mmCIF file of C-alpha atoms in Angstrom:
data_model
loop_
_atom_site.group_PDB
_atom_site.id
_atom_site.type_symbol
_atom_site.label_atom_id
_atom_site.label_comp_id
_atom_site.label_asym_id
_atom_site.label_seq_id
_atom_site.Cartn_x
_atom_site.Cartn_y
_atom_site.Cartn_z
ATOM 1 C CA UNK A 220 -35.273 30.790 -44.012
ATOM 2 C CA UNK A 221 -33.720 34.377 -44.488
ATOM 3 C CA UNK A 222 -33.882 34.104 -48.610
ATOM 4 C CA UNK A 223 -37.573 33.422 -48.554
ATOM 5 C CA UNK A 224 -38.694 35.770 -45.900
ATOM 6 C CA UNK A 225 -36.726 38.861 -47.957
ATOM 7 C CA UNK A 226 -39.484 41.542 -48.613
ATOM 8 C CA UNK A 227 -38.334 42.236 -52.188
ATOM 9 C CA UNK A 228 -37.415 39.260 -55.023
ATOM 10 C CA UNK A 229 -34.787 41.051 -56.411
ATOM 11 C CA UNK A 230 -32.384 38.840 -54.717
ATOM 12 C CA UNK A 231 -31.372 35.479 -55.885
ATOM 13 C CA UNK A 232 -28.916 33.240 -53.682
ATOM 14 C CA UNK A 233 -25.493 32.732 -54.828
ATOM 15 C CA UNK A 234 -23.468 30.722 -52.857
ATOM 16 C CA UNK A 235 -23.733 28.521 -49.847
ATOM 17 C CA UNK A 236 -20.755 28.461 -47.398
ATOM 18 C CA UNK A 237 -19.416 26.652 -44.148
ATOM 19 C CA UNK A 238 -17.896 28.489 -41.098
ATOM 20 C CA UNK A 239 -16.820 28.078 -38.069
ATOM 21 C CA UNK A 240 -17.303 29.881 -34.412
ATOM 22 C CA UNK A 241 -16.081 28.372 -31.567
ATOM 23 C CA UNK A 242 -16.972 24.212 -31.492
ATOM 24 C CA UNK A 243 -19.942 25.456 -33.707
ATOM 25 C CA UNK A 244 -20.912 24.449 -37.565
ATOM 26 C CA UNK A 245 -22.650 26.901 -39.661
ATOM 27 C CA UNK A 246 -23.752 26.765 -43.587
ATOM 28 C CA UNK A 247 -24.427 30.431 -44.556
ATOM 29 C CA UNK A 248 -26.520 31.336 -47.469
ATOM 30 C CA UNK A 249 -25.577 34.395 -49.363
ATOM 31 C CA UNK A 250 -27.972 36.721 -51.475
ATOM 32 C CA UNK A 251 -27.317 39.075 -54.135
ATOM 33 C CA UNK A 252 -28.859 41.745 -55.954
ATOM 34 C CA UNK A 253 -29.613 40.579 -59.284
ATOM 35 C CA UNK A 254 -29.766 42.849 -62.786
ATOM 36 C CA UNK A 255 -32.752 43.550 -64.712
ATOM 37 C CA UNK A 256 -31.368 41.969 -67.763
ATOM 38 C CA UNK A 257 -30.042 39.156 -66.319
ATOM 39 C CA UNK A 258 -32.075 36.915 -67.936
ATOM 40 C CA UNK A 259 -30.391 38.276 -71.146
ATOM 41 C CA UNK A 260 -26.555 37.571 -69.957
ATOM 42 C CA UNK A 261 -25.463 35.361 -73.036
ATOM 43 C CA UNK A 262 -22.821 33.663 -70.174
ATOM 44 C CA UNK A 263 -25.282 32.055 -68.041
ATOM 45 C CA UNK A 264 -25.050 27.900 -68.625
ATOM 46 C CA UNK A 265 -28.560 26.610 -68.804
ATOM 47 C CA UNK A 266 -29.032 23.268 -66.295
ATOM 48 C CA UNK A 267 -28.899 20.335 -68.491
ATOM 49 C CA UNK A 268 -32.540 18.907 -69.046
ATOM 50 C CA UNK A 269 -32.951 15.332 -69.120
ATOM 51 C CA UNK A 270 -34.597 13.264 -72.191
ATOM 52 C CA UNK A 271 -35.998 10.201 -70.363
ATOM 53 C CA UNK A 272 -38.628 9.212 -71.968
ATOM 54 C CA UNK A 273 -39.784 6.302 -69.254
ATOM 55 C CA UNK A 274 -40.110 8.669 -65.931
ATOM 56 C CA UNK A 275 -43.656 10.390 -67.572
ATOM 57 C CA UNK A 276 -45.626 7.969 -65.393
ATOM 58 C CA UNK A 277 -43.995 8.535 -62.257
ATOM 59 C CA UNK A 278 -44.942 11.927 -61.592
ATOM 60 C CA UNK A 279 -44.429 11.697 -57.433
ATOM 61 C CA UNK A 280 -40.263 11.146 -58.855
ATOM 62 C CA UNK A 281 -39.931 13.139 -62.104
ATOM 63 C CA UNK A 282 -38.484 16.567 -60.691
ATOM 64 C CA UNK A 283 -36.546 14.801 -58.219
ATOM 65 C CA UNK A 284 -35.290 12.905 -61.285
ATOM 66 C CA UNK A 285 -34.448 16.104 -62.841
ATOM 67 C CA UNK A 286 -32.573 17.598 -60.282
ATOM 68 C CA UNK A 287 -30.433 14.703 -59.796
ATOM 69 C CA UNK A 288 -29.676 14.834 -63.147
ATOM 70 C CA UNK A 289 -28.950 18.978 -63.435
ATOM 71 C CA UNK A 290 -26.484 18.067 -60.460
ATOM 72 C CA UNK A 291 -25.087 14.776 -61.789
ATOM 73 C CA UNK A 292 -26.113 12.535 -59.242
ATOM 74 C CA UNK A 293 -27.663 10.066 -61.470
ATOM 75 C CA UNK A 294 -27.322 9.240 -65.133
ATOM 76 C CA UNK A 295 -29.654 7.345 -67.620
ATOM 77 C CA UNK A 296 -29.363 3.867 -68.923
ATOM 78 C CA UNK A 297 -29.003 5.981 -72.646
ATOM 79 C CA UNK A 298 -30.120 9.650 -73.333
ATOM 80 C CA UNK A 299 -33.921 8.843 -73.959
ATOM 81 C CA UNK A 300 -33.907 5.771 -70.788
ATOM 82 C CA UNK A 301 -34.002 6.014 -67.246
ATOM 83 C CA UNK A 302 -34.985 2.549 -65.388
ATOM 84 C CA UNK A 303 -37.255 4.129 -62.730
ATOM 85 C CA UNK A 304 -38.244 0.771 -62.076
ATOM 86 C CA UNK A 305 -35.151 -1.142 -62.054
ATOM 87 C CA UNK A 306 -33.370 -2.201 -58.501
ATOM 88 C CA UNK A 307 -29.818 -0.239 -57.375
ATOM 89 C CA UNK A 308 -26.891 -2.350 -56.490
ATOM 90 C CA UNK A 309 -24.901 -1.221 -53.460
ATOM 91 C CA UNK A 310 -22.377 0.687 -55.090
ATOM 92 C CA UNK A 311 -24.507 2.309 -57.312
ATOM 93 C CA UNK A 312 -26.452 3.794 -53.848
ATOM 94 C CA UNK A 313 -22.861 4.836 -52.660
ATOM 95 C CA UNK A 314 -21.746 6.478 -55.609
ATOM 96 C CA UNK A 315 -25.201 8.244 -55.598
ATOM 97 C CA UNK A 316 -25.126 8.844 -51.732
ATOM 98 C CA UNK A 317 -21.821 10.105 -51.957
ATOM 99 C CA UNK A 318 -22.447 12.820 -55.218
ATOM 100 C CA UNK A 319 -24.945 14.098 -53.175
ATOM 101 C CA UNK A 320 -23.405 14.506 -49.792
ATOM 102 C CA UNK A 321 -20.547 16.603 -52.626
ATOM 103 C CA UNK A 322 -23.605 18.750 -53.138
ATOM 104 C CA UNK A 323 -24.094 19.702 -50.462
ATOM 105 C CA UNK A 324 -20.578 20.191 -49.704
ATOM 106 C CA UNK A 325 -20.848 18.041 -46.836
ATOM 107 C CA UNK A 326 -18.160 17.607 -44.031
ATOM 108 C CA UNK A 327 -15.464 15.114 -44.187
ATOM 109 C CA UNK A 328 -11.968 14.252 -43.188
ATOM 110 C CA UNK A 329 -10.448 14.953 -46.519
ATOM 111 C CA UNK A 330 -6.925 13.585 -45.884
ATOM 112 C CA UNK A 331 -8.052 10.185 -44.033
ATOM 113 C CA UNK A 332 -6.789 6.970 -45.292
ATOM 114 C CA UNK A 333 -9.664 4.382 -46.363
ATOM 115 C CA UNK A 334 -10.176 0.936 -45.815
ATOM 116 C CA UNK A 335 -11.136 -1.132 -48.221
ATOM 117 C CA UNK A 336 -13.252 -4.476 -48.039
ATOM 118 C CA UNK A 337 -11.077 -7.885 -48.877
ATOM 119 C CA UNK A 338 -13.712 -8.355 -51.410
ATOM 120 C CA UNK A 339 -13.256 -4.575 -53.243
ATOM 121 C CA UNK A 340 -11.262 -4.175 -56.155
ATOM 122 C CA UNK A 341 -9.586 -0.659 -55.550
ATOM 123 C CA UNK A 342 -9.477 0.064 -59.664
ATOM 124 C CA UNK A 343 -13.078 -0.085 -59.596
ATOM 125 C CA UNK A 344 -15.378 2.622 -61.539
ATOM 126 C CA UNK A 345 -16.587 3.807 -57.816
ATOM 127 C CA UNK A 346 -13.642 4.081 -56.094
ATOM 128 C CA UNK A 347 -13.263 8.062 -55.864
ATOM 129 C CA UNK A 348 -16.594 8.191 -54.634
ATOM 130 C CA UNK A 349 -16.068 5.329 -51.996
ATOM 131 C CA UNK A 350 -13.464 7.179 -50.567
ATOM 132 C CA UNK A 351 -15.497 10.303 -50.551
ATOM 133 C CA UNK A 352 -18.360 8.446 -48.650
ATOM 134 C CA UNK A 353 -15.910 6.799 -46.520
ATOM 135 C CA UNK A 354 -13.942 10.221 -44.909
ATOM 136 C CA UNK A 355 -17.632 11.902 -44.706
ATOM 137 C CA UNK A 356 -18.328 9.016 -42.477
ATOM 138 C CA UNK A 357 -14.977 9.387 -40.818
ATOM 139 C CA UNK A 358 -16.053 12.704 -39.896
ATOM 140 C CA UNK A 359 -18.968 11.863 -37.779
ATOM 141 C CA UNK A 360 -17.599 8.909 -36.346
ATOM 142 C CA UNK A 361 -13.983 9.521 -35.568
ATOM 143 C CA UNK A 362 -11.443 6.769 -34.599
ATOM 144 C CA UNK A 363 -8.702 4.379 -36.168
ATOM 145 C CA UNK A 364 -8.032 6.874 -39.089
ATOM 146 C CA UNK A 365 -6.989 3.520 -41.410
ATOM 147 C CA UNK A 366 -10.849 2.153 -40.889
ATOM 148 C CA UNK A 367 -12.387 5.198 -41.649
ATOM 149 C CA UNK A 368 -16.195 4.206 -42.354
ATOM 150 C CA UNK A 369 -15.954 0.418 -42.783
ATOM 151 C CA UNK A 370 -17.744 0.124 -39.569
ATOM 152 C CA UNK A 371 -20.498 2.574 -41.095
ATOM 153 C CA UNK A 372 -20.718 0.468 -43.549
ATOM 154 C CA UNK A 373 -20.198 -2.678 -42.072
ATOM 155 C CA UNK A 374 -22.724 -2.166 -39.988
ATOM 156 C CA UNK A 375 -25.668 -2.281 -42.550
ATOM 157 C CA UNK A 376 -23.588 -4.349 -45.536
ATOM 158 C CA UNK A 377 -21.942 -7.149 -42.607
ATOM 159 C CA UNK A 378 -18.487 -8.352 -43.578
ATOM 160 C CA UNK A 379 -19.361 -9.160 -47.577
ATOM 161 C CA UNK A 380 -19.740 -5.070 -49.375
ATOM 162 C CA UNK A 381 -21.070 -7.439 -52.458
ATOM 163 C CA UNK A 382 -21.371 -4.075 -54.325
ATOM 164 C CA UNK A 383 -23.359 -5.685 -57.189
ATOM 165 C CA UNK A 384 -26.203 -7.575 -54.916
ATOM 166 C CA UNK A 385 -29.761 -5.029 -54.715
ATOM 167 C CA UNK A 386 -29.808 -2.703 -51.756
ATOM 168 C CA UNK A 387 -32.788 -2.930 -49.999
ATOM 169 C CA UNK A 388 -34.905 0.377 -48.845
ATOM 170 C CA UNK A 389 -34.016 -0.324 -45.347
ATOM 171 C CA UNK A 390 -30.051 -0.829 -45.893
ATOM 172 C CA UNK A 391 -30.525 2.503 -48.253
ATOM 173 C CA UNK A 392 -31.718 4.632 -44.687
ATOM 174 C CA UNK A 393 -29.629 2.697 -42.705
ATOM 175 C CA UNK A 394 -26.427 4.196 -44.985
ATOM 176 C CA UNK A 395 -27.880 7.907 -44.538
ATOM 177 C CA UNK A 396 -28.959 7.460 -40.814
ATOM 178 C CA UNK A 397 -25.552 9.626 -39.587
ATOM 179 C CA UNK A 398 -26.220 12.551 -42.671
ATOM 180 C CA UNK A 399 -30.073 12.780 -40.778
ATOM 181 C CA UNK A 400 -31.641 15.030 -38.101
ATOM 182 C CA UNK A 401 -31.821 13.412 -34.501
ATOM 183 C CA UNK A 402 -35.849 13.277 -33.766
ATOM 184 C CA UNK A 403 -38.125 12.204 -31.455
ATOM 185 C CA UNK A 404 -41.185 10.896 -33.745
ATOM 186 C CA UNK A 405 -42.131 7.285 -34.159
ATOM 187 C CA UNK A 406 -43.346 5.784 -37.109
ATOM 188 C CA UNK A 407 -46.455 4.058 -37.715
ATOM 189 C CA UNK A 408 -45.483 1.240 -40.299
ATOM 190 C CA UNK A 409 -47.270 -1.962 -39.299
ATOM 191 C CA UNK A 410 -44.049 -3.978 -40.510
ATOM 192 C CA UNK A 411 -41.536 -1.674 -38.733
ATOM 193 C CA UNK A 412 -41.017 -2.780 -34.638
ATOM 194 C CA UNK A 413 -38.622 -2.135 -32.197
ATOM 195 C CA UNK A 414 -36.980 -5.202 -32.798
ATOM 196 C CA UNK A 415 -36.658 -4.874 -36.614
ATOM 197 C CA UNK A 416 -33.356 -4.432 -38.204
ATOM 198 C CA UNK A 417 -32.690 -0.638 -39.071
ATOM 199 C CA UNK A 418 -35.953 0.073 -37.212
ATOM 200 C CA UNK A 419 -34.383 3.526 -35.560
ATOM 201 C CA UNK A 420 -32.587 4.636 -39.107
ATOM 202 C CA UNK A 421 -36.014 4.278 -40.671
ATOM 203 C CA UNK A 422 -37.391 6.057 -37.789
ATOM 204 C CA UNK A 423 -35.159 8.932 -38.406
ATOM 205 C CA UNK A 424 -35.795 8.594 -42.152
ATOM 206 C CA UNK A 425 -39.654 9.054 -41.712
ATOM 207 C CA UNK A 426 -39.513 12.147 -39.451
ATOM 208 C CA UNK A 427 -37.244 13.548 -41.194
ATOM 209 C CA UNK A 428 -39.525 13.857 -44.035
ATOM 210 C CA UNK A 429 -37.715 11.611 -46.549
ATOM 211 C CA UNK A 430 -39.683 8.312 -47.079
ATOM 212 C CA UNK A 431 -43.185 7.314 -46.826
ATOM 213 C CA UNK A 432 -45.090 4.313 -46.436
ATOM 214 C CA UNK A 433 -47.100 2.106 -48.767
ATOM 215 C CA UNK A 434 -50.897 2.459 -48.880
ATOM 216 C CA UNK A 435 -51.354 -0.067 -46.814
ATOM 217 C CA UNK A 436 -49.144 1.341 -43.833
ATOM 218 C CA UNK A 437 -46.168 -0.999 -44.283
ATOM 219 C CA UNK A 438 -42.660 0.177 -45.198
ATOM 220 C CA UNK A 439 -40.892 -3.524 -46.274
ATOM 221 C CA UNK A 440 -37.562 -2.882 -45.357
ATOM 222 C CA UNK A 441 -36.290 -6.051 -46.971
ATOM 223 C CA UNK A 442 -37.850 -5.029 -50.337
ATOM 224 C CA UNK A 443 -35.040 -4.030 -53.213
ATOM 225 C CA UNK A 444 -35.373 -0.067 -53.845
ATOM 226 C CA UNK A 445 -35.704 1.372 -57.342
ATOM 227 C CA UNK A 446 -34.272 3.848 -59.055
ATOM 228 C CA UNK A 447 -37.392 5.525 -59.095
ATOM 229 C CA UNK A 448 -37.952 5.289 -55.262
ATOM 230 C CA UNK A 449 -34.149 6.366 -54.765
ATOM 231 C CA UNK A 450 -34.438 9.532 -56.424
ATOM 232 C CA UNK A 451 -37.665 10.640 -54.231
ATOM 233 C CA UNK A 452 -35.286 10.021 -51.037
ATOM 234 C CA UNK A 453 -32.280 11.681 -52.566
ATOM 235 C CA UNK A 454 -34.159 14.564 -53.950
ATOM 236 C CA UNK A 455 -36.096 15.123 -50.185
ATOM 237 C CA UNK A 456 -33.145 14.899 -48.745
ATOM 238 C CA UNK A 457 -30.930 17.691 -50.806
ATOM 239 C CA UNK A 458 -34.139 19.559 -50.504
ATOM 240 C CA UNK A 459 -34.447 19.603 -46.407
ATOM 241 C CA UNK A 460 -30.835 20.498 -46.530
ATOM 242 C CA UNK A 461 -30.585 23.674 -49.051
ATOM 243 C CA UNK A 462 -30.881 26.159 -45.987
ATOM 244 C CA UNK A 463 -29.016 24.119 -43.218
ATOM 245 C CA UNK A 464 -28.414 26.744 -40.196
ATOM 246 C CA UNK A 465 -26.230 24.776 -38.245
ATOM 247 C CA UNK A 466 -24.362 20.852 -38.855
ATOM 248 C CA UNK A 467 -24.448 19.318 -35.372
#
């Protein structure tokens, strides 16, 4: 991490970029000098701070919370609730899935047509981030440019999106298994075995640092996720991925 091993902190970073060199991806991470009254610069746009006042007893997701929010991932219920413990429907986890992956600038095939479930109304609320999600997938998986990502999604969702029915934690890493690290590790969870469904995305998920466990050792895969439990995963993952080297 070149930022955080600088001998001096008069450097801030300013700008993360992707570039290419032969058949390899890089994300670069610029520093810059900064000016001792910088702090004073009347121009600079304060992050937006959130007024939730329901996420004060989740403490393990409250700054994860906030920096969804700062990057307008998420949004509130109204400007004082949040609905930690409330389930996400399926499109809500894509539309969040997707804002993020536009973060991080993530790569995609930007000009790929998108197909659409029979049951998906295309003048639905989510459909600009569907898309988005859908040529990111594309991307990784390349092949019959008109289904770009239905199989991704097909895959964990089977051949009914129903965008309003609760996404479960397990469909939730199954959708971010291609955005993760290969690894190696195995996971411990009592309820988690080679035959269960999404048992390798979870896998990936655990080693890569962005879920844990219940206290007693058991992930429930088939357990709804809340909003509260989403933003943990979302915020670990924009966090592992701030000083990407190299996009395999």
């Amino acid at each position: 991490n070149t930022f955080c091993a600088l001998n001096t902190s008069n450097y801030i970073p300013t700008e993360i970029y992707t570039c290419e060199k032969g058949n390899r991806m890089f994300k670069i991470l610029t520093e810059t000098s900064y000016m001792i009254d910088f702090a004073s610069n009347n121009n600079i746009i304060e992050k937006p701070k959130n007024t939730f006042a329901d996420i004060s007893a989740h403490i393990w997701a409250h700054d994860s919370i906030q920096n969804l929010y700062e990057r307008e991932i998420v949004e509130g219920y109204s400007e004082t609730e949040y609905g930690p413990d409330r389930n996400i429907s399926r499109i809500e986890f894509i539309c969040m899935l997707s804002r993020t992956l536009k973060n991080l600038n993530e790569n995609q095939v930007a000009n790929a047509n998108v197909y659409y479930y029979p049951s998906y109304n295309k003048n639905h609320w989510s459909r600009d981030e569907y898309d988005y999600l859908m040529r990111c997938y594309q991307f990784y998986t390349p092949s019959d440019i008109m289904s770009a990502g239905y199989f991704n999604i097909a895959n964990v969702f089977d051949d009914d999106i129903k965008i309003d029915k609760a996404i479960t934690r397990g469909e939730v890493v199954a959708l971010m298994d291609i955005f993760m690290d290969e690894t190696v590790s195995t996971t411990s969870f009592r309820d988690v075995k080679e035959n269960t469904r999404f048992a390798s995305s979870i896998e990936k998920a655990y080693s890569n640092g962005l879920i844990e466990g219940y206290p007693d050792g058991t992930f429930k895969p088939n357990n709804t996720i809340t909003r509260a439990e989403m933003a943990a995963i979302l915020g670990r993952y924009i966090a592992n991925n701030m000083y990407v080297v190299e996009n395999k």
